[in-house]
């Protein structure tokens, strides 16, 4: 788990702020759920990978609980219970820290941060397209223009395995292996589960079917699954989603991978992950999501189709570093008020308060250093202005305003200070 020192914390909150702005832009409302949930809730359909990596413990009433490892089950719980009767579609956003006992390594920690967008109540492809578009838009707004989205469809793979009579739990084993890119083992497992030769051939073809020429790839998928009806319906759904994305002006490169699976077991349809090349080499996605139409029902709610995405906030912050993308922070004018001697302290206090009340971020020299030392410290900290309060000027109701960048200073009436600072570029 990490400590975030000021520069890192600034970056983390900057990314979080961007995810919040995107939520507003697309009409997602924030919900806040607890850090702990019942283990059963979090474990259901989480998939082996995450299930084994949850921080679990018994509370004083001997209930087995866990630190949240993702947001999706908590949101599904809300929609199955307290938000059951709310009009659909429901568009919900949340952000916060999550806990997984992952092997700590570059870009992977045991406490990390996600933003999370869930769109509940529609199974139409425009909902999937909205989630993908929103992800692309978010990354673009942060300046990560060279990202790409890897898209697949669990419905195609599960459609084939269903038709072969392979049980869901056994399908999950195959999906986990595909997720880890252990393709040969995935095929061997399917073979051991008595999948037909046609099935193995089809799976092998799908694993090899990937690329950014989406029209061709979709055509190749159709060809490969000719004999599997429900897989065909899933492929048609993927066509429709891709078609809508193409019409949404997003700049992401789109890569379709027919043999792509994700570790979480609740997915039923389109799945996707976002990457920047600089982190993709280390196998680190900056976000992931997909459609899950059965989870809310599993938690006792009405059958509610849903689709969502979780951008990794600290992964995106890492991507900003790796790609040397500048933060687009608002221009700030930060001032320090420096009394030239102890008698000027009271006046310095009044002026600092007046500036803060006017919304100008203001420090006051707190170390009683000589003015030259206080000024060089202001320089080191990159402050824009210092206001020097000396006895001579004070007698005339004046102060000295120093522009730290061009080292120019002027003596002005106290009353004009705020206007002057606001006016200066
Ligand atoms: P996930 O793929 O497990 O999906 O996580 C989403 C993102 O969280 C990853 O792409 C990555 O950026 C970040 N992440 C995951 N583990 C770590 C870690 N150990 N350290 C740093 N970052 C990490 C989900 O969590 C699903 N709930 C997404 C979803 C929402 N599906 C539908 N709705």
mmCIF file of C-alpha atoms and ligand atoms in Angstrom, residues 50 69-73 98 100 102 107-114 116-118 262 264 266-267 273-274 285-292 307-315, ligand 1:
data_model
loop_
_atom_site.group_PDB
_atom_site.id
_atom_site.type_symbol
_atom_site.label_atom_id
_atom_site.label_comp_id
_atom_site.label_asym_id
_atom_site.label_seq_id
_atom_site.Cartn_x
_atom_site.Cartn_y
_atom_site.Cartn_z
ATOM 1 C CA UNK A 50 -9.930 -11.733 -7.106
ATOM 2 C CA UNK A 69 -11.914 -5.359 -4.069
ATOM 3 C CA UNK A 70 -14.063 -3.584 -6.681
ATOM 4 C CA UNK A 71 -17.172 -1.406 -6.736
ATOM 5 C CA UNK A 72 -19.429 -3.359 -9.087
ATOM 6 C CA UNK A 73 -20.933 -5.779 -6.481
ATOM 7 C CA UNK A 98 -9.915 -0.726 -3.258
ATOM 8 C CA UNK A 100 -6.559 -6.715 -3.358
ATOM 9 C CA UNK A 102 -2.009 -8.660 -5.412
ATOM 10 C CA UNK A 107 1.984 -0.485 -11.267
ATOM 11 C CA UNK A 108 0.211 -2.970 -9.027
ATOM 12 C CA UNK A 109 -0.422 -2.343 -5.373
ATOM 13 C CA UNK A 110 -2.612 -3.746 -2.615
ATOM 14 C CA UNK A 111 -4.451 -0.505 -2.111
ATOM 15 C CA UNK A 112 -5.341 1.232 -5.361
ATOM 16 C CA UNK A 113 -7.924 3.670 -6.650
ATOM 17 C CA UNK A 114 -10.681 3.352 -9.181
ATOM 18 C CA UNK A 116 -16.422 3.427 -11.549
ATOM 19 C CA UNK A 117 -19.313 4.049 -13.928
ATOM 20 C CA UNK A 118 -22.301 1.693 -14.069
ATOM 21 C CA UNK A 262 -11.475 -11.044 -18.278
ATOM 22 C CA UNK A 264 -14.298 -11.469 -13.414
ATOM 23 C CA UNK A 266 -20.044 -11.920 -13.995
ATOM 24 C CA UNK A 267 -19.497 -10.679 -17.542
ATOM 25 C CA UNK A 273 -9.736 -2.841 -21.478
ATOM 26 C CA UNK A 274 -7.897 0.426 -22.074
ATOM 27 C CA UNK A 285 -4.416 -1.847 -18.222
ATOM 28 C CA UNK A 286 -5.560 1.646 -17.280
ATOM 29 C CA UNK A 287 -9.190 0.585 -17.121
ATOM 30 C CA UNK A 288 -11.506 -2.308 -17.756
ATOM 31 C CA UNK A 289 -15.173 -3.111 -17.938
ATOM 32 C CA UNK A 290 -17.985 -4.854 -19.718
ATOM 33 C CA UNK A 291 -21.579 -6.044 -19.680
ATOM 34 C CA UNK A 292 -22.988 -8.119 -16.837
ATOM 35 C CA UNK A 307 -22.744 -2.461 -18.296
ATOM 36 C CA UNK A 308 -19.897 -0.531 -16.703
ATOM 37 C CA UNK A 309 -16.247 0.416 -16.570
ATOM 38 C CA UNK A 310 -13.632 1.103 -13.924
ATOM 39 C CA UNK A 311 -10.720 3.337 -14.935
ATOM 40 C CA UNK A 312 -7.764 2.773 -12.584
ATOM 41 C CA UNK A 313 -6.996 6.184 -11.092
ATOM 42 C CA UNK A 314 -3.423 5.466 -9.964
ATOM 43 C CA UNK A 315 -2.720 3.525 -13.156
HETATM 44 P P1 LIG B 1 -10.656 -4.715 -13.124
HETATM 45 O O1 LIG B 1 -10.150 -4.999 -14.509
HETATM 46 O O2 LIG B 1 -10.410 -5.731 -12.081
HETATM 47 O O3 LIG B 1 -12.227 -4.444 -13.296
HETATM 48 O O4 LIG B 1 -10.059 -3.337 -12.622
HETATM 49 C C1 LIG B 1 -10.182 -2.146 -13.397
HETATM 50 C C2 LIG B 1 -8.899 -1.342 -13.368
HETATM 51 O O5 LIG B 1 -8.446 -1.146 -12.021
HETATM 52 C C3 LIG B 1 -7.713 -2.029 -14.046
HETATM 53 O O6 LIG B 1 -7.770 -1.863 -15.443
HETATM 54 C C4 LIG B 1 -6.537 -1.272 -13.425
HETATM 55 O O7 LIG B 1 -6.372 -0.041 -14.077
HETATM 56 C C5 LIG B 1 -7.030 -1.031 -12.003
HETATM 57 N N1 LIG B 1 -6.412 -2.018 -11.079
HETATM 58 C C6 LIG B 1 -6.828 -3.281 -10.838
HETATM 59 N N2 LIG B 1 -6.006 -3.889 -9.941
HETATM 60 C C7 LIG B 1 -5.051 -2.986 -9.599
HETATM 61 C C8 LIG B 1 -3.923 -2.984 -8.706
HETATM 62 N N3 LIG B 1 -3.623 -4.031 -7.961
HETATM 63 N N4 LIG B 1 -3.161 -1.859 -8.628
HETATM 64 C C9 LIG B 1 -3.466 -0.755 -9.375
HETATM 65 N N5 LIG B 1 -4.531 -0.700 -10.221
HETATM 66 C C10 LIG B 1 -5.307 -1.786 -10.341
HETATM 67 C C11 LIG B 1 -13.066 -4.180 -12.241
HETATM 68 O O8 LIG B 1 -12.702 -3.909 -11.119
HETATM 69 C C12 LIG B 1 -14.531 -4.178 -12.641
HETATM 70 N N6 LIG B 1 -15.320 -3.940 -11.441
HETATM 71 C C13 LIG B 1 -14.793 -3.132 -13.714
HETATM 72 C C14 LIG B 1 -16.234 -3.040 -14.099
HETATM 73 C C15 LIG B 1 -17.108 -2.055 -13.723
HETATM 74 N N7 LIG B 1 -16.893 -3.903 -14.851
HETATM 75 C C16 LIG B 1 -18.155 -3.508 -14.965
HETATM 76 N N8 LIG B 1 -18.296 -2.414 -14.251
#
